[in-house]
């Protein structure tokens, strides 16, 4: 690859305000076959489809209702017509230990989500940080404001699903990204280095 070449797609791309969605990735089968009882909405910009790909056993109606309402509100802000709730609000996240084992560490309360514009493709996925009610339900009350966040990345904090077109990255893109999904090394901001190797295109 010549030093003038630029990558077509990069990975682990954190969304910044105003970024267009990329190509995304195919929605797994459970995302395309959510039971009707776990779905609300119509799949439109004014009334996005919200489906739960999460076991709701033992979850109270207030938690389910508030999570659904918050996820729908964020989908509308993002011009997304489909949203998948991957977990209710919770205060832990996965991380890697020094031995590269997956561990759970404390985090601000958040709902884990994915967004798209059709039932078959995920464009964004990540977290909606929430302020929870201080009662026995711990249902999410509202999303956190920027001044309340302990992590960078905004609220919601979303990553582009799959490969993201390099030429759609803002010229002043402030975050690191990867050149292939398996990379252990990250690239700090643009431009990408010349040793980038092109991954195979994923079928649409």
Coordinates of N, CA and C in Angstrom, one line a residue:
X1 N 0.9 -1.2 0.0 CA 0.0 0.0 0.0 C 0.9 1.3 0.0
X2 N 0.6 2.2 -0.9 CA 1.4 3.4 -1.0 C 1.1 4.3 0.1
X3 N 2.0 5.3 0.4 CA 1.8 6.2 1.5 C 0.7 7.2 1.2
X4 N 0.2 7.2 -0.1 CA -0.9 8.1 -0.5 C -2.3 7.4 -0.3
X5 N -2.3 6.1 -0.1 CA -3.5 5.4 0.1 C -4.2 5.8 1.4
X6 N -5.5 5.8 1.4 CA -6.2 5.9 2.6 C -7.1 4.7 2.8
X7 N -7.4 4.4 4.1 CA -8.3 3.2 4.3 C -9.7 3.5 3.9
X8 N -10.5 2.5 3.5 CA -11.9 2.7 3.2 C -12.7 2.7 4.5
X9 N -12.3 1.7 5.4 CA -13.1 1.5 6.6 C -12.2 1.4 7.8
X10 N -12.6 2.0 8.9 CA -11.9 1.9 10.2 C -12.9 1.4 11.2
X11 N -12.4 1.0 12.4 CA -13.2 0.3 13.4 C -13.1 1.0 14.8
X12 N -14.0 0.6 15.7 CA -14.0 1.1 17.0 C -14.1 2.6 17.0
X13 N -15.0 3.1 16.1 CA -15.2 4.6 15.9 C -16.2 5.1 16.9
X14 N -15.9 6.0 17.8 CA -16.8 6.6 18.7 C -17.5 7.8 18.1
X15 N -18.8 7.8 18.2 CA -19.6 8.9 17.6 C -19.3 10.2 18.2
X16 N -19.2 11.3 17.4 CA -19.2 12.6 17.9 C -20.4 13.4 17.3
X17 N -20.8 14.4 17.9 CA -22.0 15.1 17.5 C -22.0 15.5 16.0
X18 N -23.0 15.2 15.3 CA -23.1 15.5 13.9 C -22.6 14.5 12.9
X19 N -22.0 13.4 13.4 CA -21.4 12.4 12.5 C -22.5 11.6 11.9
X20 N -22.4 11.3 10.6 CA -23.3 10.5 9.9 C -23.1 9.0 10.2
X21 N -24.1 8.2 10.2 CA -23.9 6.8 10.4 C -23.1 6.1 9.3
X22 N -22.5 5.0 9.6 CA -21.7 4.3 8.5 C -22.6 3.2 7.9
X23 N -21.9 2.1 7.4 CA -22.7 1.0 6.8 C -23.3 0.1 7.9
X24 N -22.7 0.1 9.1 CA -23.3 -0.8 10.1 C -22.9 -2.2 9.9
X25 N -23.6 -3.1 10.6 CA -23.4 -4.5 10.5 C -24.8 -5.2 10.6
X26 N -24.8 -6.4 10.0 CA -26.1 -7.1 10.1 C -26.6 -7.4 11.5
X27 N -27.9 -7.2 11.7 CA -28.5 -7.4 13.0 C -28.5 -8.9 13.2
X28 N -28.0 -9.4 14.4 CA -28.1 -10.9 14.7 C -29.6 -11.3 14.6
X29 N -29.8 -12.6 14.4 CA -31.1 -13.2 14.3 C -32.1 -12.8 15.4
X30 N -31.6 -12.9 16.7 CA -32.5 -12.5 17.8 C -33.0 -11.1 17.7
X31 N -32.2 -10.2 17.1 CA -32.6 -8.8 17.0 C -33.7 -8.6 15.9
X32 N -33.7 -9.5 14.9 CA -34.7 -9.5 13.8 C -35.9 -10.2 14.2
X33 N -35.9 -11.0 15.3 CA -37.1 -11.8 15.7 C -37.5 -11.6 17.1
X34 N -37.6 -10.3 17.5 CA -38.0 -10.0 18.9 C -39.4 -10.3 19.0
X35 N -39.8 -11.0 20.1 CA -41.2 -11.3 20.3 C -42.1 -10.1 20.4
X36 N -43.3 -10.2 19.8 CA -44.2 -9.0 19.7 C -44.4 -8.4 21.1
X37 N -44.5 -9.2 22.1 CA -44.8 -8.7 23.5 C -43.7 -7.8 24.0
X38 N -42.5 -7.9 23.4 CA -41.4 -7.1 23.8 C -41.1 -5.9 22.9
X39 N -42.1 -5.6 22.0 CA -41.9 -4.5 21.0 C -42.9 -3.4 21.2
X40 N -42.5 -2.2 21.1 CA -43.5 -1.1 21.0 C -43.0 -0.2 19.8
X41 N -43.9 0.7 19.3 CA -43.5 1.6 18.3 C -43.8 1.1 16.9
X42 N -43.6 1.9 15.9 CA -44.0 1.6 14.5 C -42.8 1.6 13.5
X43 N -41.6 1.9 14.0 CA -40.5 2.0 13.0 C -40.5 3.2 12.2
X44 N -41.0 4.4 12.7 CA -41.0 5.6 12.0 C -40.1 6.6 12.8
X45 N -39.8 7.8 12.2 CA -39.0 8.8 12.8 C -39.8 9.4 14.0
X46 N -41.1 9.5 13.9 CA -41.9 10.0 15.0 C -42.3 9.0 16.1
X47 N -42.2 7.7 15.7 CA -42.5 6.7 16.7 C -41.6 5.5 16.4
X48 N -40.3 5.6 16.8 CA -39.4 4.5 16.5 C -39.8 3.1 17.2
X49 N -39.5 2.1 16.5 CA -39.7 0.7 17.0 C -38.6 0.5 18.1
X50 N -39.1 0.0 19.2 CA -38.2 -0.3 20.3 C -38.4 -1.8 20.7
X51 N -37.4 -2.6 20.6 CA -37.5 -4.0 21.0 C -36.5 -4.4 22.1
X52 N -36.9 -5.3 22.9 CA -36.1 -5.7 24.0 C -35.4 -7.1 23.7
X53 N -34.1 -7.1 23.5 CA -33.3 -8.3 23.3 C -32.7 -8.7 24.7
X54 N -33.5 -8.8 25.7 CA -33.0 -8.9 27.1 C -34.1 -9.7 27.8
X55 N -33.7 -10.5 28.7 CA -34.6 -11.3 29.6 C -35.2 -10.3 30.6
X56 N -36.5 -10.1 30.5 CA -37.2 -9.2 31.4 C -37.8 -9.8 32.7
X57 N -37.4 -11.1 32.8 CA -37.9 -11.8 34.0 C -37.5 -11.1 35.3
X58 N -38.5 -10.8 36.1 CA -38.2 -10.1 37.4 C -38.0 -8.6 37.3
X59 N -38.1 -8.0 36.1 CA -37.9 -6.6 36.0 C -39.3 -5.9 36.2
X60 N -39.3 -4.9 37.0 CA -40.5 -4.2 37.3 C -41.1 -3.4 36.1
X61 N -42.4 -3.1 36.0 CA -42.9 -2.4 34.9 C -42.4 -0.9 34.8
X62 N -42.1 -0.3 35.9 CA -41.6 1.1 35.9 C -40.2 1.1 35.2
X63 N -39.4 0.2 35.5 CA -38.0 0.1 34.9 C -38.2 -0.1 33.4
X64 N -39.0 -1.1 33.0 CA -39.2 -1.3 31.6 C -39.7 -0.1 30.9
X65 N -40.8 0.5 31.5 CA -41.4 1.6 30.8 C -40.4 2.8 30.7
X66 N -39.7 3.1 31.7 CA -38.8 4.3 31.6 C -37.6 4.0 30.7
X67 N -37.1 2.8 30.7 CA -36.0 2.5 29.8 C -36.5 2.6 28.3
X68 N -37.7 2.1 28.1 CA -38.3 2.2 26.7 C -38.5 3.6 26.3
X69 N -39.0 4.4 27.2 CA -39.2 5.8 26.9 C -38.0 6.6 26.6
X70 N -36.9 6.4 27.4 CA -35.7 7.1 27.2 C -35.0 6.6 25.9
X71 N -35.0 5.3 25.6 CA -34.4 4.8 24.4 C -35.1 5.4 23.2
X72 N -36.5 5.4 23.2 CA -37.2 6.0 22.1 C -36.9 7.5 21.9
X73 N -36.8 8.2 23.0 CA -36.5 9.6 22.9 C -35.1 9.8 22.2
X74 N -34.1 9.0 22.6 CA -32.8 9.2 22.0 C -32.8 8.7 20.5
X75 N -33.5 7.7 20.2 CA -33.7 7.3 18.8 C -34.2 8.4 17.9
X76 N -35.2 9.1 18.4 CA -35.8 10.2 17.7 C -34.7 11.3 17.5
X77 N -33.9 11.6 18.5 CA -32.9 12.7 18.4 C -31.9 12.3 17.3
X78 N -31.6 11.0 17.2 CA -30.6 10.5 16.3 C -31.2 10.2 14.9
X79 N -32.5 10.4 14.7 CA -33.1 10.1 13.4 C -33.0 8.6 13.1
X80 N -33.1 7.8 14.2 CA -33.1 6.3 14.0 C -34.5 5.8 14.2
X81 N -34.9 4.8 13.4 CA -36.3 4.3 13.4 C -36.4 3.0 14.1
X82 N -35.2 2.4 14.5 CA -35.2 1.1 15.2 C -34.2 1.2 16.4
X83 N -34.6 0.7 17.5 CA -33.8 0.7 18.7 C -33.9 -0.7 19.4
X84 N -32.8 -1.2 19.8 CA -32.8 -2.5 20.6 C -32.3 -2.2 22.0
X85 N -33.0 -2.6 23.0 CA -32.6 -2.4 24.4 C -31.9 -3.7 24.8
X86 N -30.6 -3.6 25.0 CA -29.8 -4.8 25.3 C -29.6 -5.1 26.8
X87 N -29.9 -4.1 27.6 CA -30.0 -4.3 29.1 C -30.7 -3.1 29.7
X88 N -31.4 -3.4 30.9 CA -31.9 -2.3 31.7 C -30.8 -1.5 32.2
X89 N -31.1 -0.3 32.8 CA -30.1 0.5 33.5 C -29.3 -0.3 34.5
X90 N -28.0 -0.2 34.5 CA -27.2 -0.9 35.5 C -25.9 -0.1 35.7
X91 N -25.2 -0.5 36.8 CA -24.0 0.3 37.2 C -22.7 -0.5 37.1
X92 N -22.6 -1.2 36.1 CA -21.3 -1.9 35.8 C -21.0 -2.0 34.4
X93 N -19.8 -2.2 34.0 CA -19.4 -2.4 32.6 C -18.3 -3.4 32.5
X94 N -18.1 -4.0 31.3 CA -17.0 -4.9 31.2 C -15.7 -4.2 30.8
X95 N -14.6 -4.7 31.3 CA -13.3 -4.2 31.0 C -12.3 -5.4 30.9
X96 N -11.1 -5.1 30.6 CA -10.0 -6.1 30.5 C -9.0 -5.9 31.6
X97 N -8.7 -7.0 32.3 CA -7.7 -7.0 33.4 C -6.3 -7.0 32.8
X98 N -5.3 -6.9 33.6 CA -3.9 -6.9 33.2 C -3.6 -8.3 32.5
X99 N -4.3 -9.3 32.9 CA -4.1 -10.6 32.2 C -5.0 -10.8 31.0
X100 N -5.7 -9.7 30.6 CA -6.6 -9.7 29.5 C -7.9 -10.5 29.7
X101 N -8.2 -10.8 31.0 CA -9.5 -11.4 31.3 C -10.6 -10.4 31.3
X102 N -11.8 -10.8 31.0 CA -12.9 -9.9 31.0 C -13.5 -9.8 32.4
X103 N -13.6 -8.6 32.9 CA -14.0 -8.3 34.3 C -15.1 -7.3 34.3
X104 N -15.9 -7.2 35.4 CA -16.9 -6.2 35.5 C -16.4 -5.1 36.5
X105 N -16.5 -3.9 36.1 CA -16.0 -2.8 36.9 C -17.2 -1.8 37.1
X106 N -17.1 -1.0 38.2 CA -18.2 0.0 38.5 C -18.3 1.1 37.3
X107 N -19.5 1.6 37.1 CA -19.7 2.6 36.1 C -20.9 3.4 36.5
X108 N -21.1 4.6 35.9 CA -22.3 5.3 36.1 C -23.5 4.5 35.5
X109 N -24.7 4.7 36.0 CA -25.8 3.9 35.5 C -26.0 4.2 34.0
X110 N -26.3 3.1 33.3 CA -26.6 3.3 31.9 C -27.4 2.2 31.3
X111 N -28.1 2.5 30.2 CA -28.9 1.5 29.5 C -28.0 1.1 28.3
X112 N -27.9 -0.2 28.0 CA -27.1 -0.6 26.8 C -28.1 -0.8 25.6
X113 N -27.7 -0.2 24.5 CA -28.6 0.0 23.4 C -27.9 -0.3 22.0
X114 N -28.7 -0.4 21.0 CA -28.3 -0.4 19.6 C -29.3 0.3 18.8
X115 N -28.9 1.0 17.7 CA -29.8 1.8 16.9 C -29.6 1.5 15.4
X116 N -30.7 1.6 14.6 CA -30.6 1.4 13.2 C -31.8 2.1 12.5
X117 N -31.8 2.0 11.2 CA -32.9 2.6 10.4 C -33.7 1.5 9.7
X118 N -33.4 0.2 10.0 CA -34.2 -0.9 9.6 C -34.0 -2.0 10.6
X119 N -34.8 -3.1 10.5 CA -34.8 -4.2 11.4 C -33.6 -5.1 11.2
X120 N -32.9 -4.9 10.1 CA -31.9 -5.9 9.7 C -30.5 -5.4 9.8
X121 N -30.3 -4.2 10.2 CA -28.9 -3.6 10.3 C -28.7 -2.7 11.5
X122 N -27.6 -2.9 12.2 CA -27.3 -2.0 13.4 C -26.3 -1.0 12.9
X123 N -26.6 0.3 13.2 CA -25.7 1.4 12.8 C -24.8 1.9 14.0
X124 N -25.5 2.1 15.1 CA -24.8 2.6 16.3 C -25.1 1.6 17.5
X125 N -24.1 1.5 18.4 CA -24.4 0.7 19.6 C -23.5 1.3 20.8
X126 N -24.1 1.2 22.0 CA -23.4 1.8 23.1 C -24.2 1.9 24.3
X127 N -24.1 3.1 25.0 CA -24.7 3.3 26.3 C -25.5 4.7 26.3
X128 N -26.6 4.7 27.1 CA -27.2 5.9 27.4 C -27.1 6.1 28.9
X129 N -26.3 7.1 29.4 CA -26.1 7.3 30.8 C -27.3 7.9 31.4
X130 N -27.7 7.4 32.6 CA -28.9 7.8 33.2 C -28.8 8.2 34.7
X131 N -29.7 9.1 35.1 CA -29.9 9.4 36.5 C -31.1 8.6 37.0
X132 N -30.9 7.8 38.0 CA -32.0 6.9 38.4 C -32.8 7.4 39.6
X133 N -34.0 7.0 39.7 CA -34.8 7.3 40.9 C -34.2 6.8 42.1
X134 N -34.2 7.5 43.2 CA -33.7 7.1 44.5 C -34.8 6.4 45.3
X135 N -35.4 5.3 44.7 CA -36.4 4.5 45.4 C -36.1 3.1 45.2
X136 N -37.0 2.2 45.5 CA -36.8 0.8 45.5 C -36.7 0.3 44.0
X137 N -37.3 1.0 43.1 CA -37.3 0.5 41.7 C -36.0 0.8 41.0
X138 N -35.3 1.9 41.3 CA -34.1 2.3 40.6 C -34.3 2.5 39.1
X139 N -35.5 2.8 38.8 CA -35.8 3.1 37.4 C -35.1 4.3 36.9
X140 N -34.7 4.4 35.6 CA -34.0 5.6 35.1 C -35.0 6.8 35.1
X141 N -34.6 7.9 35.6 CA -35.4 9.1 35.7 C -35.2 10.0 34.5
X142 N -33.9 10.1 34.0 CA -33.6 11.0 32.9 C -32.2 10.6 32.4
X143 N -31.8 11.2 31.3 CA -30.4 11.0 30.9 C -29.5 12.0 31.6
X144 N -28.3 11.7 31.8 CA -27.3 12.6 32.4 C -27.0 13.8 31.5
X145 N -26.7 14.9 32.1 CA -26.3 16.1 31.3 C -24.7 16.0 31.2
X146 N -24.2 16.7 30.2 CA -22.7 16.6 29.9 C -21.9 16.9 31.2
X147 N -22.3 17.8 32.0 CA -21.6 18.2 33.2 C -21.6 17.1 34.2
X148 N -22.5 16.1 34.1 CA -22.6 15.0 35.1 C -21.8 13.8 34.7
X149 N -21.3 13.7 33.5 CA -20.6 12.5 32.9 C -19.2 12.4 33.5
X150 N -18.9 11.1 33.8 CA -17.6 10.8 34.3 C -16.7 10.3 33.2
X151 N -17.2 10.0 32.0 CA -16.4 9.5 30.9 C -16.6 10.4 29.7
X152 N -15.6 10.5 28.8 CA -15.8 11.2 27.6 C -16.6 10.4 26.6
X153 N -17.1 11.0 25.6 CA -17.8 10.3 24.5 C -19.3 10.7 24.4
X154 N -19.7 11.7 25.3 CA -21.1 12.2 25.1 C -22.1 11.3 25.7
X155 N -23.4 11.7 25.5 CA -24.5 10.9 26.0 C -25.7 11.1 25.0
X156 N -26.0 10.0 24.3 CA -25.5 8.7 24.5 C -24.0 8.5 24.0
X157 N -23.4 7.5 24.5 CA -22.0 7.2 24.1 C -22.1 6.0 23.1
X158 N -21.9 6.3 21.8 CA -22.2 5.3 20.8 C -21.0 5.1 19.9
X159 N -20.8 3.8 19.6 CA -19.7 3.4 18.6 C -20.4 3.0 17.3
X160 N -19.8 3.3 16.2 CA -20.2 2.9 14.9 C -20.1 1.4 14.8
X161 N -21.2 0.7 14.4 CA -21.2 -0.7 14.3 C -20.5 -1.1 13.0
X162 N -19.6 -2.2 13.1 CA -18.9 -2.6 12.0 C -17.9 -1.6 11.5
X163 N -17.6 -1.6 10.2 CA -16.7 -0.8 9.6 C -17.3 0.6 9.3
X164 N -16.5 1.7 9.6 CA -17.0 3.0 9.4 C -16.1 3.7 8.3
X165 N -16.8 4.3 7.3 CA -16.0 4.9 6.2 C -15.0 5.9 6.7
X166 N -13.8 5.7 6.3 CA -12.7 6.7 6.8 C -13.0 8.1 6.3
X167 N -13.5 8.2 5.1 CA -13.7 9.6 4.5 C -14.9 10.3 5.2
X168 N -15.7 9.6 6.0 CA -16.8 10.3 6.8 C -16.3 10.8 8.1
X169 N -15.1 10.4 8.6 CA -14.6 10.9 9.8 C -14.4 12.4 9.7
X170 N -14.8 13.2 10.7 CA -14.5 14.6 10.6 C -13.0 14.9 10.6
X171 N -12.6 15.9 9.9 CA -11.1 16.2 9.8 C -10.5 16.4 11.2
X172 N -11.3 16.9 12.1 CA -10.7 17.1 13.5 C -11.2 16.0 14.5
X173 N -11.5 14.8 14.0 CA -12.0 13.7 14.8 C -11.1 13.5 16.0
X174 N -11.6 13.6 17.3 CA -10.7 13.7 18.4 C -10.4 12.4 19.1
X175 N -11.0 11.2 18.6 CA -10.8 10.0 19.3 C -9.9 9.0 18.5
X176 N -9.4 8.0 19.2 CA -8.6 7.0 18.5 C -9.6 6.0 17.8
X177 N -9.0 5.2 16.9 CA -9.8 4.1 16.2 C -8.9 3.0 15.8
X178 N -9.4 1.9 15.3 CA -8.6 0.8 14.9 C -8.7 0.6 13.4
X179 N -7.7 0.0 12.8 CA -7.6 -0.2 11.4 C -8.2 -1.6 11.0
X180 N -8.3 -2.5 11.9 CA -9.0 -3.8 11.6 C -9.7 -4.1 12.9
X181 N -10.7 -5.0 12.9 CA -11.4 -5.3 14.1 C -10.6 -6.0 15.1
X182 N -9.5 -6.7 14.7 CA -8.7 -7.5 15.6 C -7.5 -6.7 16.2
X183 N -7.3 -5.5 15.7 CA -6.1 -4.7 16.1 C -6.0 -4.6 17.6
X184 N -4.8 -4.8 18.1 CA -4.6 -4.4 19.5 C -4.1 -3.0 19.6
X185 N -3.5 -2.5 18.5 CA -3.0 -1.2 18.4 C -4.1 -0.2 17.9
X186 N -4.1 0.9 18.5 CA -5.1 1.9 18.0 C -4.4 3.1 17.3
X187 N -5.1 3.7 16.5 CA -4.6 4.9 15.7 C -5.1 6.1 16.4
X188 N -4.2 7.0 16.8 CA -4.7 8.2 17.5 C -5.0 9.3 16.5
X189 N -6.3 9.5 16.2 CA -6.8 10.6 15.4 C -6.3 10.4 13.9
X190 N -6.8 11.3 13.1 CA -6.4 11.2 11.7 C -5.0 11.8 11.4
X191 N -4.3 11.5 10.3 CA -4.7 10.5 9.3 C -4.3 9.1 9.7
X192 N -4.8 8.1 9.1 CA -4.4 6.8 9.3 C -3.0 6.5 8.8
X193 N -2.2 5.7 9.4 CA -0.8 5.5 8.9 C -0.8 4.7 7.6
X194 N 0.3 4.7 6.9 CA 0.3 4.1 5.6 C 0.4 2.6 5.6
X195 N 0.6 2.0 6.7 CA 0.7 0.5 6.8 C -0.6 -0.1 6.9
X196 N -1.7 0.6 6.8 CA -3.0 0.0 6.9 C -3.2 -1.0 5.8
X197 N -3.9 -2.2 6.3 CA -4.2 -3.2 5.3 C -5.7 -3.3 5.2
X198 N -6.2 -3.4 4.0 CA -7.6 -3.3 3.8 C -8.3 -4.6 4.2
X199 N -9.3 -4.6 5.1 CA -10.1 -5.8 5.4 C -11.0 -6.1 4.2
X200 N -11.5 -7.4 4.2 CA -12.4 -7.8 3.2 C -13.8 -7.1 3.5
X201 N -14.4 -6.7 2.4 CA -15.7 -6.1 2.5 C -16.7 -7.0 3.1
X202 N -17.5 -6.6 4.0 CA -18.6 -7.4 4.5 C -19.8 -7.3 3.6
X203 N -20.5 -8.4 3.3 CA -21.6 -8.4 2.4 C -22.8 -7.6 3.1
X204 N -23.4 -6.8 2.3 CA -24.6 -6.1 2.8 C -25.8 -7.0 3.0

